[in-house]
mmCIF file of C-alpha atoms in Angstrom:
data_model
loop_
_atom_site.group_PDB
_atom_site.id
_atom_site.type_symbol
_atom_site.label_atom_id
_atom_site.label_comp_id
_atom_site.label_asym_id
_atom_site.label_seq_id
_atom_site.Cartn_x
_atom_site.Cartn_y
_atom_site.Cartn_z
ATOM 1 C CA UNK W 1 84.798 105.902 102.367
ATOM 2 C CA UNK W 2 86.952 105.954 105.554
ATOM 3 C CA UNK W 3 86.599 103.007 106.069
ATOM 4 C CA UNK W 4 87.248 101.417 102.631
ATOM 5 C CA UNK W 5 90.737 102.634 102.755
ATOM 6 C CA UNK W 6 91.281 101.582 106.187
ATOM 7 C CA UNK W 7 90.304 98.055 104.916
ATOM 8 C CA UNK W 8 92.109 98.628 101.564
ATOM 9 C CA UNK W 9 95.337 99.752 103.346
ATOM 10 C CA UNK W 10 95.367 96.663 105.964
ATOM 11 C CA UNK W 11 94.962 94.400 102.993
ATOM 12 C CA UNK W 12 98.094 95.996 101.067
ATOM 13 C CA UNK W 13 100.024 95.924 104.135
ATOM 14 C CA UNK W 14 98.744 92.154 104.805
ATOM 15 C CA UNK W 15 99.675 91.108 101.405
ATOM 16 C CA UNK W 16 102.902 93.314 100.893
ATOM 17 C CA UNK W 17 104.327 91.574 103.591
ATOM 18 C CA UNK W 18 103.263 88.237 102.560
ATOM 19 C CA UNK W 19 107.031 87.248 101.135
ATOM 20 C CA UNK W 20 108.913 88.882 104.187
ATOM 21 C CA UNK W 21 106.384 86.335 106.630
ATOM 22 C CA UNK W 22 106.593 83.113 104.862
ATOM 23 C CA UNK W 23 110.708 83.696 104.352
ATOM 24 C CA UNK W 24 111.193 84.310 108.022
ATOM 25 C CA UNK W 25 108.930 81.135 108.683
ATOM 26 C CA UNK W 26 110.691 79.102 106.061
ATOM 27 C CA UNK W 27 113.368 77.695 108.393
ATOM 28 C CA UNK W 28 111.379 76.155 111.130
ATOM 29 C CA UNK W 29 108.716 74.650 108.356
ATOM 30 C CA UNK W 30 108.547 72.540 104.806
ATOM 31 C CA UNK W 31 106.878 74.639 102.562
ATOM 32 C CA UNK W 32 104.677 72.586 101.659
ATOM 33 C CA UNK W 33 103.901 72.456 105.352
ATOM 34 C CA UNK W 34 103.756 75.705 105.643
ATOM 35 C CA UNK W 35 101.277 76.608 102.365
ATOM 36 C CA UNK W 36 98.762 73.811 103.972
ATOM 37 C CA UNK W 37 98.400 75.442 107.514
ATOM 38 C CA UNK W 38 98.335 78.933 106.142
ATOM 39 C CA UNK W 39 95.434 78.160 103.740
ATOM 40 C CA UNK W 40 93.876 75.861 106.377
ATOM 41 C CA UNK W 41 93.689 78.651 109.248
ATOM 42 C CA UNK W 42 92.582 81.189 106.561
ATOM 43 C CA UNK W 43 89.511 79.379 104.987
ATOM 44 C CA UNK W 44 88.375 78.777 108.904
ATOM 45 C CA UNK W 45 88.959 82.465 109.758
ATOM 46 C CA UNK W 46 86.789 83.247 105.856
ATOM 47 C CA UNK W 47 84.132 80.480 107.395
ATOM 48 C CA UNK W 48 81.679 82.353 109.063
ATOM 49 C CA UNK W 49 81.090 85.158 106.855
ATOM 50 C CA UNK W 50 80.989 82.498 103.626
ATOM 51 C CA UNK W 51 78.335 80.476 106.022
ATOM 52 C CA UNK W 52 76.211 84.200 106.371
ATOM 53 C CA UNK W 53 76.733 84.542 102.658
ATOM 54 C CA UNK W 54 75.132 81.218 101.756
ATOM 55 C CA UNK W 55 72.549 81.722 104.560
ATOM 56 C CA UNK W 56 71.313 84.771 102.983
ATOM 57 C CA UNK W 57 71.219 83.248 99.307
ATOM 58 C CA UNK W 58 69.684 80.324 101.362
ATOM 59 C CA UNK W 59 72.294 77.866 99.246
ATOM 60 C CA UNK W 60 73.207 74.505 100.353
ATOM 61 C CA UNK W 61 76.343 73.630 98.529
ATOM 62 C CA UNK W 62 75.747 70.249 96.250
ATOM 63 C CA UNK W 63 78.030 68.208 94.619
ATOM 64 C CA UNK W 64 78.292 70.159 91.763
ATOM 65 C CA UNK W 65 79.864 73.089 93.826
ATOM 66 C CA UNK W 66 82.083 70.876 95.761
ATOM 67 C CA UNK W 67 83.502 69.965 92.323
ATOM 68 C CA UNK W 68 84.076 73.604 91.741
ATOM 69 C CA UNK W 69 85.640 74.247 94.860
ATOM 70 C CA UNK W 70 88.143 71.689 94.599
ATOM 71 C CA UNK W 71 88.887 72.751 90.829
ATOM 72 C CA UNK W 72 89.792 75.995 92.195
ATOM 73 C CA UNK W 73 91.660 74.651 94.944
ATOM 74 C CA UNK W 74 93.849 72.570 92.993
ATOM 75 C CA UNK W 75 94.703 75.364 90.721
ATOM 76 C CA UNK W 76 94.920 77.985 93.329
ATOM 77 C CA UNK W 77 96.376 76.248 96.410
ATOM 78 C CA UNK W 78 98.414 73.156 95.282
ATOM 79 C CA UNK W 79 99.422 74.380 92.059
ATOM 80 C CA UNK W 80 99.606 77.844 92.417
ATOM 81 C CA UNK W 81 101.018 78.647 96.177
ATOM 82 C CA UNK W 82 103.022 75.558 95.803
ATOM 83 C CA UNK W 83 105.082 77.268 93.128
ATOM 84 C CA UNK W 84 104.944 80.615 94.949
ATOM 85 C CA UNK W 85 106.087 79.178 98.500
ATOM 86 C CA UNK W 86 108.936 77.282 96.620
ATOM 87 C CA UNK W 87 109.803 80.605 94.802
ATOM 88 C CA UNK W 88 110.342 82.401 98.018
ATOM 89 C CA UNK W 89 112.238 79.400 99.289
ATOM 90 C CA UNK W 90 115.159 79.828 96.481
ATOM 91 C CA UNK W 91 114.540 83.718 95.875
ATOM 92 C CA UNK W 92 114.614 87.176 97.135
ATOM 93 C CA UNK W 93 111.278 87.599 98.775
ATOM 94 C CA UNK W 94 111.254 91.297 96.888
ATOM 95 C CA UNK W 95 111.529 89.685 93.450
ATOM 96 C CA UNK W 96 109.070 86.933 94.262
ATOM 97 C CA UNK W 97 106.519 89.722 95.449
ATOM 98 C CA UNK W 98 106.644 91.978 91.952
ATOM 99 C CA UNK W 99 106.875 88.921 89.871
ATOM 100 C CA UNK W 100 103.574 87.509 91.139
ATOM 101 C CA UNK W 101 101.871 90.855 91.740
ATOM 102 C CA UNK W 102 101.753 90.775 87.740
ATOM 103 C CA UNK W 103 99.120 87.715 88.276
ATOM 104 C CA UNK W 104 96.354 90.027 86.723
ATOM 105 C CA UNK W 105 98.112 90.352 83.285
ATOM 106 C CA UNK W 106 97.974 86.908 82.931
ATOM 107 C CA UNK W 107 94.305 86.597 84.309
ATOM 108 C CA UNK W 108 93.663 89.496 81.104
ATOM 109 C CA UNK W 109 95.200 87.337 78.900
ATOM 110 C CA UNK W 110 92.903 84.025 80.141
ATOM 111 C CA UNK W 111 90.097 86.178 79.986
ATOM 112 C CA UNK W 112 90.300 86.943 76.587
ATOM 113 C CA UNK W 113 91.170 83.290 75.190
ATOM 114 C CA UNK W 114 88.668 81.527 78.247
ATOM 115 C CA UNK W 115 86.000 83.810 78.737
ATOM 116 C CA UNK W 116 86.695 85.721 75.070
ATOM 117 C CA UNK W 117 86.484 88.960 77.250
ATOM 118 C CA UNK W 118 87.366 92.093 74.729
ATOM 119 C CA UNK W 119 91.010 93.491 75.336
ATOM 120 C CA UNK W 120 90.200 96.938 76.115
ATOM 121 C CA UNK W 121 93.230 99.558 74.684
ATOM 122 C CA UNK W 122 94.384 100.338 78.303
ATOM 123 C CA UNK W 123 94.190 96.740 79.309
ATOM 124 C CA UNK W 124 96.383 95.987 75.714
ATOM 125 C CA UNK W 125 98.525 98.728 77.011
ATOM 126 C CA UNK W 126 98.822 97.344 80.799
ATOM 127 C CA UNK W 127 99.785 93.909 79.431
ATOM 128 C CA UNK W 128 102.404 94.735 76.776
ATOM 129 C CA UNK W 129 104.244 97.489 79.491
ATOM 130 C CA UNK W 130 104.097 95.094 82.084
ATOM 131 C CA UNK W 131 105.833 92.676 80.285
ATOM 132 C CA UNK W 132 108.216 94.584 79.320
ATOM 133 C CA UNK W 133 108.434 95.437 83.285
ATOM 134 C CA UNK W 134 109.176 91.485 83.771
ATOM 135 C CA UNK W 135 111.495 91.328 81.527
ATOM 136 C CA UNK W 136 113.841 93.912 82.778
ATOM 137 C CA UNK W 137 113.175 91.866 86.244
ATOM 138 C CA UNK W 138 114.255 88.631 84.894
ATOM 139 C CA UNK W 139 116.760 90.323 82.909
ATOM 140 C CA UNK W 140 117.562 87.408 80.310
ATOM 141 C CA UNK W 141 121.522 88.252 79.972
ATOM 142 C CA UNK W 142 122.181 88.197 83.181
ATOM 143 C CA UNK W 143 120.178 85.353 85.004
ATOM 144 C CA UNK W 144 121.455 84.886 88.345
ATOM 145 C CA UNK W 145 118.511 82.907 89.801
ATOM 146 C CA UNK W 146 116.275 81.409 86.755
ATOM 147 C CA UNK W 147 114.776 78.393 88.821
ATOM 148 C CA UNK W 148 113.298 81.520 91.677
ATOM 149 C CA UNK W 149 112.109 83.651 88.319
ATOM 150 C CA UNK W 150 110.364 80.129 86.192
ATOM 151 C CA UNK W 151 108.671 79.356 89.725
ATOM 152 C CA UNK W 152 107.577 83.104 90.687
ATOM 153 C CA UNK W 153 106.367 83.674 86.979
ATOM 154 C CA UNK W 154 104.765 79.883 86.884
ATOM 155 C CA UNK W 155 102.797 81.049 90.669
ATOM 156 C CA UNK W 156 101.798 84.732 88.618
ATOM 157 C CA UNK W 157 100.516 82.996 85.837
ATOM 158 C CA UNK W 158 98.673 79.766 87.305
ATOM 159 C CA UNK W 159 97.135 82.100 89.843
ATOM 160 C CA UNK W 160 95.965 84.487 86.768
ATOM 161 C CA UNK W 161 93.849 81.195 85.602
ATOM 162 C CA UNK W 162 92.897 80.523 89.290
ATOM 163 C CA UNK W 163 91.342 84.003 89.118
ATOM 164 C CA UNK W 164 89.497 83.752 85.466
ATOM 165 C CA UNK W 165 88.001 79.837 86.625
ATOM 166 C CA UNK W 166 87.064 81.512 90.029
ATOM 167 C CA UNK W 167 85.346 84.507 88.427
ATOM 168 C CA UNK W 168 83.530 82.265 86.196
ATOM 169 C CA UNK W 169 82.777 79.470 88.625
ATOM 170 C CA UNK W 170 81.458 82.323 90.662
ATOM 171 C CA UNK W 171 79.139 83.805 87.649
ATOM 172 C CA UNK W 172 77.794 79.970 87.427
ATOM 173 C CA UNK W 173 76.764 79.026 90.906
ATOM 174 C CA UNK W 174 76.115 82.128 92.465
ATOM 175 C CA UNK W 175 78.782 82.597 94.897
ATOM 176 C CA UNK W 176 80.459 85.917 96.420
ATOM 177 C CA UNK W 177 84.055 86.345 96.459
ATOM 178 C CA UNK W 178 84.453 85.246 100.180
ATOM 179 C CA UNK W 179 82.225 82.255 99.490
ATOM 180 C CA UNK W 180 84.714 81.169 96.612
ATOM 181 C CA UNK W 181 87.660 81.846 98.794
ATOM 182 C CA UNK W 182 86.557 80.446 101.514
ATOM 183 C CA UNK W 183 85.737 76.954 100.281
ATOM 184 C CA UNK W 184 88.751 76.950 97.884
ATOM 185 C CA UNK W 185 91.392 77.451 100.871
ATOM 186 C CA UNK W 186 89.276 74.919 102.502
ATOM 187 C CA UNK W 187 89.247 72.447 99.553
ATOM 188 C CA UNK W 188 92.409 72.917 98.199
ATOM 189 C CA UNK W 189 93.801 72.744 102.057
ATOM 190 C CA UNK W 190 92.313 68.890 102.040
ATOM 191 C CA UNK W 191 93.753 68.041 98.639
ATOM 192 C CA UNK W 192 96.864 69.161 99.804
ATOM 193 C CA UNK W 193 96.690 67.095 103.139
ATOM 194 C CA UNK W 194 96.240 63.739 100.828
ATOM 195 C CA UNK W 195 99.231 64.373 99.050
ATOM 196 C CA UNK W 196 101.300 64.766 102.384
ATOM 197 C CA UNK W 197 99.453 61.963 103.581
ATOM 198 C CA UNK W 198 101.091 59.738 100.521
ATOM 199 C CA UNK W 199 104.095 60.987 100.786
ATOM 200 C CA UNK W 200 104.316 59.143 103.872
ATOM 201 C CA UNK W 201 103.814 55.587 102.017
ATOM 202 C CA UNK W 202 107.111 53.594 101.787
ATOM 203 C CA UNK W 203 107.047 52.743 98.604
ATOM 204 C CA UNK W 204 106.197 56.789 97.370
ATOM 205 C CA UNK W 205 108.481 57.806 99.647
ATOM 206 C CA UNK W 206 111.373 55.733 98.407
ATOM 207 C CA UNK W 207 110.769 56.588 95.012
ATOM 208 C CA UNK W 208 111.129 60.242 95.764
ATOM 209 C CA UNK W 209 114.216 59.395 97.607
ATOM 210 C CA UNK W 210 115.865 58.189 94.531
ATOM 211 C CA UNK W 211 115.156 61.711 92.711
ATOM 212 C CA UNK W 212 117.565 64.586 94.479
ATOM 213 C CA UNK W 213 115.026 67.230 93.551
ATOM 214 C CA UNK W 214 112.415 65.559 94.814
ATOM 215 C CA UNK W 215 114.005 64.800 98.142
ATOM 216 C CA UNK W 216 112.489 67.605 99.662
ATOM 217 C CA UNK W 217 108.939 66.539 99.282
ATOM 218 C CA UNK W 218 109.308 62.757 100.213
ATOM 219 C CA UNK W 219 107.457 62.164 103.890
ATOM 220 C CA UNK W 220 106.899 65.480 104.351
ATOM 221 C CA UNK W 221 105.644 67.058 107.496
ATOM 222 C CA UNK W 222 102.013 67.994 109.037
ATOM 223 C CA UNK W 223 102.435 69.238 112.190
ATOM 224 C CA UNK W 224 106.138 69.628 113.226
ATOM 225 C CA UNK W 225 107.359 72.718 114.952
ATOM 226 C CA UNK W 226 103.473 73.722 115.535
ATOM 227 C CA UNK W 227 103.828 74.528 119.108
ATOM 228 C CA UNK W 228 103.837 77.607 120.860
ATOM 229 C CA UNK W 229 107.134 78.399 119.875
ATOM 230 C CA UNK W 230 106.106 79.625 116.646
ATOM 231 C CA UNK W 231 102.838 80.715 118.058
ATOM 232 C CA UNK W 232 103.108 84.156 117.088
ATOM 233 C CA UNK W 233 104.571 83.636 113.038
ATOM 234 C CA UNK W 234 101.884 80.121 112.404
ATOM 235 C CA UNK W 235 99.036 83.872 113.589
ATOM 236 C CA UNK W 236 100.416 86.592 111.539
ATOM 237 C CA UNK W 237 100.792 83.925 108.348
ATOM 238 C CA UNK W 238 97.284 82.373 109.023
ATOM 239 C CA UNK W 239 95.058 84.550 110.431
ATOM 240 C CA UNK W 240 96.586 87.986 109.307
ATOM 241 C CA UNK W 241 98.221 87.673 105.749
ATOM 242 C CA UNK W 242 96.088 84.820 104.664
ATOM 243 C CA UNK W 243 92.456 84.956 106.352
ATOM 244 C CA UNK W 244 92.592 88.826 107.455
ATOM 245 C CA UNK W 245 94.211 89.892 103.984
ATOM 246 C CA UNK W 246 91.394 88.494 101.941
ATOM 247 C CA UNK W 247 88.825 89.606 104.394
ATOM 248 C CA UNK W 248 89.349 92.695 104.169
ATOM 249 C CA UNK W 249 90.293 92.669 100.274
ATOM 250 C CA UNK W 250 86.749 91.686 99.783
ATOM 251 C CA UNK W 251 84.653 93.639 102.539
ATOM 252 C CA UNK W 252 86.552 96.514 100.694
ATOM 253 C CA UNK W 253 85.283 95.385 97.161
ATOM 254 C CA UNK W 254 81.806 95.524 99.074
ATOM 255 C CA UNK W 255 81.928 98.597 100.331
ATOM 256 C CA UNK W 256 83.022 100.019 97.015
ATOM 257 C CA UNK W 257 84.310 97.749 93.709
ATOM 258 C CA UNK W 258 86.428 95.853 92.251
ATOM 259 C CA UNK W 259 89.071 98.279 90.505
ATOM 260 C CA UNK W 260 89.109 100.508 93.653
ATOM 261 C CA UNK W 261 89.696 96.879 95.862
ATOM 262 C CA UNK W 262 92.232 96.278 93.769
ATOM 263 C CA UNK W 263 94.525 99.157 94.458
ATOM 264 C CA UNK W 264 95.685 96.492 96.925
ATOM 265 C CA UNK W 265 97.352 94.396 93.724
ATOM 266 C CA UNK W 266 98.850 97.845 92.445
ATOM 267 C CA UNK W 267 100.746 99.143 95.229
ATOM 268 C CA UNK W 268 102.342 95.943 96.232
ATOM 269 C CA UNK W 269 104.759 95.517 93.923
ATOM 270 C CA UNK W 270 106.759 99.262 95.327
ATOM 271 C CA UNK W 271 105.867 98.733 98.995
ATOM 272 C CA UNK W 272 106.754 95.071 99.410
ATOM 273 C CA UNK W 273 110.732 95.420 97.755
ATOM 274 C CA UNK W 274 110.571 98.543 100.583
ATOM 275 C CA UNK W 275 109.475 96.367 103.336
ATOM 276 C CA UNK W 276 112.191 93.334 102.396
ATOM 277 C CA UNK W 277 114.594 96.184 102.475
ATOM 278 C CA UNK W 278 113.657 97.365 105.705
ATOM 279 C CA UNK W 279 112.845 94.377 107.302
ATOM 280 C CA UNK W 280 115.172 91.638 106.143
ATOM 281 C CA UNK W 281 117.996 93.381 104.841
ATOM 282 C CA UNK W 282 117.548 92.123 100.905
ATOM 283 C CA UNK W 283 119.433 94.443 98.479
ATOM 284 C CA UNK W 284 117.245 95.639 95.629
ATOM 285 C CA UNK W 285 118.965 95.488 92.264
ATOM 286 C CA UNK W 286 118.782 98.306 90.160
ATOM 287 C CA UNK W 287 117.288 96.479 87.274
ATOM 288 C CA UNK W 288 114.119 95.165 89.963
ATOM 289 C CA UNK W 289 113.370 99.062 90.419
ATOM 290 C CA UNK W 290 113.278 99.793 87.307
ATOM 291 C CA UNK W 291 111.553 96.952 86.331
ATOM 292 C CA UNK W 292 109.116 98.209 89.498
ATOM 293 C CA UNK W 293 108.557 101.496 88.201
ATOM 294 C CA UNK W 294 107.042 99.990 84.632
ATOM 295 C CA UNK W 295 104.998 97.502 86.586
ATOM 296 C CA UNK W 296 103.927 100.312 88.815
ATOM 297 C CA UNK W 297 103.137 102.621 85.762
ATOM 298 C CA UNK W 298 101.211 99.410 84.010
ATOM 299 C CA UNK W 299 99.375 99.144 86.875
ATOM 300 C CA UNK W 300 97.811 102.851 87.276
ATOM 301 C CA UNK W 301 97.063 102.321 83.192
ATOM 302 C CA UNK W 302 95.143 98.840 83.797
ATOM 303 C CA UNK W 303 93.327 100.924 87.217
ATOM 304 C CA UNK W 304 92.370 103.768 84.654
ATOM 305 C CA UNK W 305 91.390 101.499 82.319
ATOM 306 C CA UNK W 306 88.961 99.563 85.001
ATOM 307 C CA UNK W 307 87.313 102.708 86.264
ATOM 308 C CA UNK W 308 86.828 104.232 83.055
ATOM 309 C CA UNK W 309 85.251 100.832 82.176
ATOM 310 C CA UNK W 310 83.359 100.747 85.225
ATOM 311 C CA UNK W 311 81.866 104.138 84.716
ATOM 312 C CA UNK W 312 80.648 103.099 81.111
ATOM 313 C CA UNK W 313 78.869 100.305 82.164
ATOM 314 C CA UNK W 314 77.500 101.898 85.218
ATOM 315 C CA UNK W 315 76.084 104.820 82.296
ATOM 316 C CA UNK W 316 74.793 102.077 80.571
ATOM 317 C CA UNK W 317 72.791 100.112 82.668
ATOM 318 C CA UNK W 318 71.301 103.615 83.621
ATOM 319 C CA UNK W 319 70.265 104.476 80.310
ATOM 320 C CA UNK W 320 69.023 101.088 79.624
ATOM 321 C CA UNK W 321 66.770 101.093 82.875
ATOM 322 C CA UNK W 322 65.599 104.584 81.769
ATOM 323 C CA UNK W 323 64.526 103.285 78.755
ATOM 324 C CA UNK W 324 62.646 100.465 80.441
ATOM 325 C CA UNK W 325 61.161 102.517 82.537
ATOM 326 C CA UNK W 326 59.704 105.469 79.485
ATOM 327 C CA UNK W 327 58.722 102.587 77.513
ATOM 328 C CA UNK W 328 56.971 100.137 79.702
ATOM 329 C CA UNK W 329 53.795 99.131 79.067
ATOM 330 C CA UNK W 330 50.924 100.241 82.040
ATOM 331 C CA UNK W 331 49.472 97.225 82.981
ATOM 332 C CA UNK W 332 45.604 96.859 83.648
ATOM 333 C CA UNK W 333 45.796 96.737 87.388
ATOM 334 C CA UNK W 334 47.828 100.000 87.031
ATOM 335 C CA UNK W 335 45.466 101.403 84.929
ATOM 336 C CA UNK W 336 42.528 100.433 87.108
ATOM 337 C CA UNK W 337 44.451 101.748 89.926
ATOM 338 C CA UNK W 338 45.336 105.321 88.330
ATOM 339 C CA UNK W 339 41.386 105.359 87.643
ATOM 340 C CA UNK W 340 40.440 104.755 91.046
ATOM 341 C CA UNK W 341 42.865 107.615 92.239
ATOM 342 C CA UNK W 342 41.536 109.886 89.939
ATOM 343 C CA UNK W 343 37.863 108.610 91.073
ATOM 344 C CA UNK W 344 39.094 109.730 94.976
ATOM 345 C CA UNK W 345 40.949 112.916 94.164
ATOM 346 C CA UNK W 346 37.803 114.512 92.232
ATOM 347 C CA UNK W 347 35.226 113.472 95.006
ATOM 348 C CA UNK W 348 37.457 114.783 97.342
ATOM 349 C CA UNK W 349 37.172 118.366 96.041
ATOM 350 C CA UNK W 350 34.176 118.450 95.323
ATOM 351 C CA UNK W 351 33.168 117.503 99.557
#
């Protein structure tokens, strides 16, 4: 157990201080740039323990899981972490942090019109009091930064369905969580080179030219400012937020299960406003802690809600297999077998 919450707490530190990384980094990088060598590094650093996975399930990925792979990656790395990097670009990194820690209402929500998953009360509960946590974040009279909040909350909620196509991608084909990780960094990492790549054509390039908000994103860079220089920041965003962070996440969801794994999700949104405070000076509004504190309270309810649901299944599948096992049939062999014993025990008394 020791060492579950040594993984769980290097995983909420990893990930809490996600925001404060990639805003420090943001200067010397596009981030676009920046989102394709952070998932690249982390899908090699997820590589060989996805490789030992499939080696052990002795699975050689086809075509079909290829297709998967780069499903997820579009949703989860182009779509998803493109709106989340360009949310921390134009916003606080605290704000960005709480607004997309609420990424598992919004998978809730996709479960239950996707998979048609049953809204459990606490779950209904977690949902409506989270919201209600967002909104005193965004604070609707008083918008001071609505294109940070539509691009945090549009990164929260595409990563929600990244999450519910994942879980069910990973149902289908038989894949762990590292597996699916893995191979959707790595996907969604290659997908995201092409589009650089075509950014680079003239004619694209001009076109984006003509468009001031899409400036930004016309010819954009691959590999400028990687040098030693930024040695040390391209490591702690690659290797420790992105590739160590998940690592852990899910040799912690190994070692135990999911809701206790994903204490990680739950604490993040009041330690990573601390750390922004702490670290890079951003001033914390008094509407974002309050807004915290009902995330953080719709949080322990959805945790509840998980282990109490956890614990009923668990029952369940023990009562089922106890049933099984009062009402299975002996088989001949068994029988013949039981006889046989019987046969040895009484001639072995009576020598």
């Amino acid at each position: 157990m020791r060492k579950t919450m040594l993984y769980i707490a290097f995983s909420t530190l990893m990930f809490s201080s996600m925001e404060i990384a990639l805003k420090s980094a943001g200067g010397a990088f596009n981030p676009i740039q920046l989102n394709l060598i952070r998932f690249f590094i982390g899908g090699v650093i997820l590589l060989p323990i996805a490789l030992r996975a499939l080696h052990k399930q002795s699975h050689r990925l086809t075509r079909s899981d290829w297709a998967l792979f780069f499903l997820t990656g579009l949703v989860c790395v182009i779509i998803s972490m493109t709106l989340y990097q360009l949310a921390i670009t134009v916003d606080e990194a605290s704000t960005v942090a709480v607004l997309f820690s609420c990424n598992p209402v919004f998978a809730l929500i996709f479960s239950y019109f996707i998979l048609h998953e049953r809204l459990g009360r606490a779950n209904l509960i977690a949902v409506i009091v989270s919201i209600i946590g967002l909104v005193v974040i965004v604070n609707p009279a008083h918008l001071t930064n609505p294109v940070g909040l539509v691009l945090a909350i549009g990164s929260a909620l595409t990563f929600g369905l990244y999450s519910i196509v994942s879980r069910w991608g990973s149902v289908r084909h038989h894949f762990n969580g590292i597996v699916m990780t893995c191979f959707t960094f790595l996907a969604g990492s290659f997908e995201l080179l092409v589009i650089m790549l075509l950014t680079h054509v003239p004619a694209i390039a001009g076109g984006m030219r003509q468009v001031s908000w899409m400036q930004q994103f016309a010819a954009m860079p691959i590999l400028k400012n990687v040098s030693l220089q930024y040695f040390w920041i391209l490591f702690f965003i690659g290797v420790c937020v992105t590739g160590g962070g998940f690592a852990f996440y899910f040799l912690a969801m190994e070692r135990s299960d999911v809701s206790t794994a994903s204490l990680v999700f739950f604490i993040k949104p009041g330690l990573a406003p601390i750390l922004a405070a702490v670290l890079i000076h951003e001033r914390i509004l008094t509407t974002t802690i309050i807004g915290i504190v009902i995330i953080l309270i719709g949080s322990v309810i959805t945790f509840m809600g998980n282990r109490v649901k956890a614990r009923e299944s668990a029952l369940a599948e023990e009562d089922a297999s106890d049933f099984q096992d009062d009402d299975a049939p002996v088989s001949v062999a068994e029988q013949a077998a039981a006889k046989l014993a019987a046969r040895h025990t009484e001639s072995s008394s009576t020598d």
